[in-house]
Each structure stands twice: as structure tokens, then as C-alpha cells.
Tab-separated table of C-alpha atoms and ligand atoms in Angstrom:
chain	number	residue	atom	x	y	z
J	20	MET	CA	0.294	-18.851	17.574
J	21	ASP	CA	3.094	-17.038	15.561
J	22	MET	CA	3.025	-17.250	11.687
J	23	GLN	CA	5.743	-19.050	10.089
J	24	LEU	CA	7.876	-16.503	8.482
J	25	PRO	CA	10.379	-16.946	5.546
J	26	LYS	CA	14.075	-17.053	6.588
J	27	ASN	CA	15.015	-13.457	5.471
J	28	VAL	CA	12.093	-12.072	7.315
J	29	LYS	CA	12.291	-11.292	10.857
J	30	LYS	CA	9.483	-10.078	13.076
J	31	LEU	CA	10.243	-7.068	15.050
J	32	LYS	CA	9.531	-6.489	18.681
J	33	ASP	CA	7.965	-2.857	19.332
J	34	ASN	CA	11.124	-1.651	20.912
J	35	GLU	CA	13.820	-3.561	18.938
J	36	ARG	CA	16.108	-1.229	16.791
J	37	PHE	CA	17.845	-2.119	13.396
J	38	SER	CA	20.408	-0.161	11.433
J	39	PHE	CA	19.787	0.900	8.077
J	40	ALA	CA	21.254	3.698	5.631
J	41	CYS	CA	20.408	4.046	1.896
J	42	ASN	CA	21.960	6.720	-0.176
J	43	PRO	CA	23.494	7.268	-3.779
J	44	SER	CA	26.733	6.097	-2.727
J	45	VAL	CA	25.891	2.441	-2.135
J	46	GLU	CA	26.906	0.035	-4.777
J	47	CYS	CA	23.192	-1.521	-4.949
J	48	PHE	CA	21.706	2.051	-5.422
J	49	THR	CA	18.354	1.792	-7.459
J	50	ASP	CA	18.879	-2.236	-7.731
J	51	CYS	CA	15.573	-2.566	-5.505
J	52	CYS	CA	13.750	-0.537	-8.094
J	53	ARG	CA	14.020	-3.340	-10.849
J	54	GLU	CA	12.407	-6.692	-11.171
J	55	LEU	CA	9.907	-6.082	-8.258
J	56	GLU	CA	6.289	-6.632	-8.016
J	57	LEU	CA	4.698	-3.442	-6.728
J	58	ALA	CA	1.212	-3.517	-5.752
J	59	LEU	CA	-0.461	-0.188	-5.658
J	60	THR	CA	-3.170	0.900	-3.305
J	61	PRO	CA	-5.643	3.473	-3.967
J	62	TYR	CA	-3.531	6.182	-1.831
J	63	ASP	CA	-0.418	5.209	-3.695
J	64	VAL	CA	-2.346	6.089	-7.116
J	65	MET	CA	-3.536	9.276	-5.748
J	66	ARG	CA	-0.352	10.434	-4.907
J	67	LEU	CA	1.503	9.561	-7.915
J	68	LYS	CA	-1.117	10.835	-10.363
J	69	ASN	CA	-1.095	13.955	-8.668
J	70	LYS	CA	2.820	14.185	-8.478
J	71	LEU	CA	2.810	13.423	-12.340
J	72	GLN	CA	-0.216	16.085	-13.044
J	73	MET	CA	-2.135	13.645	-14.389
J	74	THR	CA	-5.674	12.502	-14.491
J	75	SER	CA	-6.255	8.986	-12.650
J	76	GLU	CA	-7.280	7.631	-15.984
J	77	GLU	CA	-4.470	8.738	-17.731
J	78	PHE	CA	-2.357	7.194	-14.972
J	79	LEU	CA	-4.048	4.042	-15.035
J	80	LYS	CA	-3.761	3.687	-18.670
J	81	ARG	CA	0.075	4.527	-18.809
J	82	TYR	CA	1.587	3.043	-15.794
J	83	VAL	CA	-0.938	0.382	-14.420
J	84	VAL	CA	-1.368	-3.437	-14.876
J	85	ILE	CA	-4.721	-4.602	-13.513
J	86	GLU	CA	-5.151	-8.103	-12.651
J	87	ALA	CA	-8.771	-9.173	-12.260
J	88	GLU	CA	-10.541	-12.505	-11.419
J	89	MET	CA	-14.304	-13.291	-11.580
J	90	GLY	CA	-15.766	-12.474	-8.236
J	91	GLN	CA	-12.712	-10.835	-6.696
J	92	PHE	CA	-11.370	-7.365	-5.950
J	93	PRO	CA	-9.215	-6.590	-8.648
J	94	ARG	CA	-5.595	-6.000	-8.000
J	95	PHE	CA	-3.402	-3.117	-9.458
J	96	TYR	CA	0.245	-3.246	-10.247
J	97	LEU	CA	2.768	-0.694	-11.379
J	98	GLY	CA	3.762	-1.723	-14.768
J	99	MET	CA	7.644	-2.182	-15.255
J	100	VAL	CA	9.456	-1.238	-18.251
J	101	ASP	CA	10.655	-3.547	-21.077
J	102	ASP	CA	14.296	-2.670	-20.658
J	103	GLY	CA	15.807	-6.088	-20.029
J	104	LYS	CA	16.062	-5.182	-16.337
J	105	ALA	CA	12.210	-4.784	-15.819
J	106	SER	CA	12.960	-1.252	-14.312
J	107	CYS	CA	10.527	0.604	-12.568
J	108	PRO	CA	9.209	3.426	-14.937
J	109	PHE	CA	10.187	6.171	-12.446
J	110	VAL	CA	13.876	5.144	-11.789
J	111	SER	CA	16.739	6.982	-12.985
J	112	ALA	CA	20.640	7.268	-12.390
J	113	ALA	CA	19.746	9.914	-9.961
J	114	GLY	CA	17.136	7.714	-7.897
J	115	CYS	CA	13.495	7.879	-7.679
J	116	LYS	CA	11.912	10.666	-9.828
J	117	VAL	CA	8.713	10.719	-7.943
J	118	TYR	CA	10.431	10.391	-4.389
J	119	ASP	CA	8.193	12.487	-2.482
J	120	SER	CA	5.064	10.544	-3.522
J	121	ARG	CA	6.559	7.168	-4.117
J	122	PRO	CA	4.414	4.288	-3.238
J	123	GLY	CA	3.811	3.019	0.354
J	124	PRO	CA	6.269	-0.112	0.085
J	125	CYS	CA	9.326	1.845	-1.533
J	126	ARG	CA	8.840	3.743	1.782
J	127	ALA	CA	8.723	1.350	3.939
J	128	TYR	CA	11.570	-1.150	2.960
J	129	PRO	CA	13.015	-3.183	4.498
J	130	VAL	CA	10.190	-3.128	7.009
J	131	GLY	CA	7.022	-4.588	6.034
J	132	ARG	CA	3.976	-3.986	7.913
J	133	ALA	CA	1.299	-6.932	8.164
J	134	ALA	CA	-2.035	-5.461	8.838
J	135	SER	CA	-5.027	-7.388	9.294
J	136	ILE	CA	-8.562	-7.342	10.898
J	137	ALA	CA	-9.392	-9.710	13.667
J	138	GLU	CA	-12.653	-11.736	14.109
J	139	ASP	CA	-13.855	-9.093	16.484
J	140	GLY	CA	-13.137	-6.310	14.066
J	141	SER	CA	-10.008	-4.957	15.881
J	142	ASN	CA	-6.743	-4.118	13.745
J	143	ILE	CA	-3.841	-6.026	14.118
J	144	ALA	CA	-0.546	-5.003	12.780
J	145	PHE	CA	3.020	-6.004	13.218
J	146	HIS	CA	6.311	-5.169	11.566
J	147	VAL	CA	8.869	-7.389	10.018
J	148	LEU	CA	12.355	-6.848	9.021
J	149	LEU	CA	13.661	-7.961	5.354
J	150	SER	CA	16.969	-9.081	4.876
J	151	GLU	CA	17.882	-9.581	1.032
J	152	PRO	CA	21.442	-10.154	-0.089
J	153	HIS	CA	21.341	-7.586	-2.823
J	154	CYS	CA	20.426	-4.829	-0.177
J	155	GLN	CA	23.700	-3.234	1.395
J	156	GLY	CA	21.486	-0.786	3.510
J	157	SER	CA	21.607	-2.698	6.713
J	158	GLY	CA	24.455	-1.942	9.087
J	159	GLY	CA	24.193	1.629	8.586
J	160	SER	CA	24.926	4.085	11.479
J	161	THR	CA	21.442	5.078	12.261
J	162	GLN	CA	19.416	3.011	14.231
J	163	PHE	CA	15.539	3.002	14.152
J	164	THR	CA	12.518	1.029	15.749
J	165	ALA	CA	9.742	0.084	13.203
J	166	LYS	CA	7.723	3.051	14.329
J	167	GLU	CA	10.283	5.498	13.909
J	168	TRP	CA	11.222	4.201	10.583
J	169	MET	CA	7.571	4.737	9.597
J	170	SER	CA	7.514	8.109	10.691
J	171	ASP	CA	10.910	8.938	9.025
J	172	GLN	CA	9.847	7.753	5.681
J	173	GLU	CA	6.358	9.955	6.249
J	174	LEU	CA	4.215	6.531	6.146
J	175	ASP	CA	1.685	7.446	8.799
J	176	LEU	CA	-1.029	8.921	6.495
J	177	TYR	CA	-0.253	6.095	3.916
J	178	ASN	CA	-0.976	3.449	6.602
J	179	GLU	CA	-4.012	5.279	7.863
J	180	PHE	CA	-5.547	5.438	4.268
J	181	ASN	CA	-4.199	1.804	3.823
J	182	ASP	CA	-5.882	0.512	6.672
J	183	ASP	CA	-9.248	1.955	6.022
J	184	PHE	CA	-8.843	0.430	2.409
J	185	MET	CA	-8.200	-2.929	4.281
J	186	GLY	CA	-11.302	-2.582	6.196
J	187	LEU	CA	-13.191	-3.111	2.632
J	188	LEU	CA	-10.727	-5.726	1.285
J	189	GLN	CA	-11.279	-7.853	4.713
J	190	HIS	CA	-14.719	-6.902	5.166
J	191	PRO	CA	-16.526	-10.002	7.201
J	192	LYS	CA	-18.711	-10.480	4.076
J	193	ILE	CA	-15.562	-10.996	2.067
J	194	ARG	CA	-14.717	-13.717	4.476
J	195	GLU	CA	-17.935	-15.491	4.314
J	196	GLY	CA	-17.188	-15.613	0.592
J	197	PHE	CA	-18.984	-12.795	-1.044
J	198	SER	CA	-18.399	-12.675	-4.471
J	199	LEU	CA	-18.389	-9.300	-6.639
J	200	SER	CA	-20.512	-8.853	-9.570
J	201	LYS	CA	-19.008	-7.316	-12.821
J	202	GLU	CA	-20.799	-4.278	-11.923
J	203	GLN	CA	-19.291	-3.986	-8.624
J	204	ILE	CA	-16.037	-4.783	-9.709
J	205	GLN	CA	-16.263	-1.879	-12.072
J	206	MET	CA	-17.362	0.425	-8.994
J	207	PHE	CA	-14.470	-0.550	-6.897
J	208	THR	CA	-12.179	0.426	-9.851
J	209	LEU	CA	-13.864	3.724	-10.743
J	210	SER	CA	-14.363	4.907	-6.936
J	211	LEU	CA	-10.867	3.907	-5.610
J	212	TYR	CA	-8.437	4.060	-8.505
J	213	ASN	CA	-9.875	6.492	-11.091
J	214	LEU	CA	-10.623	9.278	-8.365
J	215	ASP	CA	-10.998	12.022	-11.175
J	216	GLU	CA	-13.794	10.053	-12.849
J	217	PHE	CA	-15.387	9.261	-9.454
J	218	ARG	CA	-15.618	12.867	-8.797
J	219	SER	CA	-17.413	13.722	-12.107
J	220	TYR	CA	-19.918	10.999	-11.053
J	221	VAL	CA	-20.160	12.322	-7.570
J	222	SER	CA	-20.915	15.645	-9.101
J	223	SER	CA	-23.633	14.471	-11.775
J	224	ASP	CA	-27.371	14.824	-11.306
J	225	LYS	CA	-27.692	11.025	-11.764
J	226	PHE	CA	-25.642	10.545	-8.396
J	227	SER	CA	-27.527	13.269	-6.607
J	228	LEU	CA	-30.814	11.736	-7.268
J	229	LYS	CA	-29.782	8.621	-5.671
J	230	TYR	CA	-27.314	9.693	-2.895
J	231	SER	CA	-27.697	12.482	-0.660
J	232	LEU	CA	-24.614	14.511	0.231
J	233	ASN	CA	-24.514	18.017	2.181
J	234	LYS	CA	-22.957	21.119	0.513
J	235	ASN	CA	-20.087	21.186	2.717
J	236	GLU	CA	-19.136	17.471	1.999
J	237	LEU	CA	-19.504	18.055	-1.667
J	238	GLN	CA	-17.502	21.417	-1.605
J	239	ARG	CA	-14.615	19.349	0.112
J	240	ILE	CA	-14.450	16.484	-1.968
J	241	ASN	CA	-14.580	18.475	-4.878
J	242	SER	CA	-11.430	20.548	-3.893
J	243	ASP	CA	-9.475	17.632	-2.024
J	244	ASP	CA	-8.363	14.142	-3.494
J	245	SER	CA	-7.998	12.779	-0.015
J	246	ALA	CA	-11.356	13.884	1.489
J	247	LEU	CA	-12.948	12.268	-1.901
J	248	LEU	CA	-10.855	8.936	-1.251
J	249	ARG	CA	-12.118	8.708	2.211
J	250	TYR	CA	-15.644	9.334	1.117
J	251	ALA	CA	-15.041	6.561	-1.830
J	252	VAL	CA	-14.258	3.910	0.872
J	253	ARG	CA	-17.475	4.712	2.863
J	254	TRP	CA	-19.546	4.842	-0.269
J	255	LEU	CA	-18.420	1.883	-1.572
J	256	LYS	CA	-18.719	-0.240	1.633
J	257	LYS	CA	-22.225	1.002	1.629
J	258	GLU	CA	-22.966	-0.014	-1.823
J	259	LEU	CA	-21.191	-3.609	-1.502
J	260	PHE	CA	-22.042	-4.428	1.899
J	261	GLY	CA	-24.751	-2.140	3.220
J	262	SER	CA	-22.335	-0.679	5.934
J	263	GLY	CA	-20.327	2.594	5.515
J	264	SER	CA	-18.293	1.788	8.643
L	17	LIG	S1	20.653	-0.003	0.045
L	17	LIG	FE1	18.687	-1.466	-0.327
L	17	LIG	S2	17.109	0.102	-0.450
L	17	LIG	FE2	18.855	1.092	-0.784
L	17	LIG	S3	19.270	1.178	-3.069
L	17	LIG	FE3	20.339	-0.585	-2.301
L	17	LIG	S4	18.845	-2.329	-2.493
L	17	LIG	FE4	17.893	-0.460	-2.497
L	18	LIG	S1	8.534	4.456	-7.318
L	18	LIG	FE1	10.986	5.114	-6.862
L	18	LIG	S2	11.296	3.949	-5.100
L	18	LIG	FE2	9.672	2.991	-5.977
L	18	LIG	S3	10.428	1.251	-7.473
L	18	LIG	FE3	10.053	3.214	-8.598
L	18	LIG	S4	12.051	4.305	-8.740
L	18	LIG	FE4	12.049	3.072	-7.011
């Protein structure tokens, strides 16, 4: 059965095309970078902190608001600026200052990707198109399918990392009511959102006494944040649920 969607959200068929064009000449330019709730995935944070040449710890302290509830995975949001317009800290008159590393939702707009894991463990994903009155981008001359849009906005890698992350958030044990301890919540934040600190931990004697990592893998995750993040998801799944897959 199809889920009920809000009026301004339309489910897109695989081959359905929509028109969209956003550029500095539209009257609403950067309006969508204000008064928004922007949830960040671990991959978003990794890209942004590297773009800004900050450590993950510095990035979290300066830009991120963490919402935590007992027993649940915490949620990470980009903190907006208190300028009367709740602007994104990275917006300027000329556009996005972190454009080539902007978060997944900024890339995807006006398309949304709903992804979840079915009972049998398979991935379910579909795309929706948002029509919001303030956005004047629709009706542009270029047409896209959702897949073409994702590719145009270089979202394939974001989706790959985010699907991996979703496998953790929607693990069968979570659906069965698994509640996280305080220590497990800290492990989640450290390994997925504070990658530089996690790398220090993985390189420590304390870690190597408890977990075995071969030399090649250690070298890879020491020099490559993407490899470290992939490892972090596997490691955390195993720590929390006893399974790394
Ligand atoms: S056209 Fe839409 S996406 Fe582009 S700046 Fe305006 S509100 Fe944002
Ligand atoms: S990160 Fe860039 S695109 Fe996203 S809301 Fe901020 S300024 Fe806009």
C-alpha cells in the first residue's frame, strides 16, 4: 500500500521527468538556505570538516547541534546562525561557501530519497519531488529523471554511505526495541561523527589489544577518511549487535 504523502510532495516514477533550474539569477536565490532543519549524516560531516580543513571535533563544537534521547541514536543538525533569518552558517550573497561539499539534502533538493530496509533485509528506495511556493526553480528548461538528478548533483557516493549508515539505524534489533546504553551512545558519536578522534582510538594500544586489524587495513584507514568511515560502521554494528554486516 502506498504511503500517504503531503500535498506538495509527489512520488516520482523511475522514468518520470521533471524540470528544474537553480542559479544566481532566480529571485529566491539562497532563500532555501535559511530557516531549515538540516540533519547531517556521518558522510556529510566528513565532507564538510575536510572542506573546512577542521578536525571533526572542532567541526562538531562549532557547527553542530546534537539532540539526544535516552536509549536512542542521537541526531546531528547543522546549527543555524542567529541573524534574524536563521541562516545556514555557510550561505553568502554569492551562494554556498561549501558548494562542492554541501550536505546530501542540499544536493538532492527538490528531490527527496526515501530509503528503508524491508523485513527481508532488502533496501527499498523511491524518490519524491517537492514543490514549495518559495522555490522558483521548477519549470526550467532542463529535464531530469530522479536518477539523472542524483547523478547530476553527485549524490551517488552520498547515497552509498548513507545507505550503509541506515543499515545501522534500522538494524532489526533496533526495530525489536533495542535500547542504547550511555556508553553505546558515546561510541556512536565517536566512531561515526568524530572520525579524527576515532582514528586516534583505532591506532591506540588499547584498541589493538581488543580488536585485530591487519596492517593493510590499518594503513588504509589511517590515510583515508572514507575507508575509516566504512570501517566505523562495520565496527559499530559488531559492537552493538554482534554482526558487522
Ligand atoms: S530556486 Fe529553489 S533551490 Fe534554487 S535558490 Fe531558489 S529556493 Fe533555492
Ligand atoms: S550548506 Fe550550502 S546549500 Fe546547504 S543550506 Fe548551507 S549554504 Fe545552502
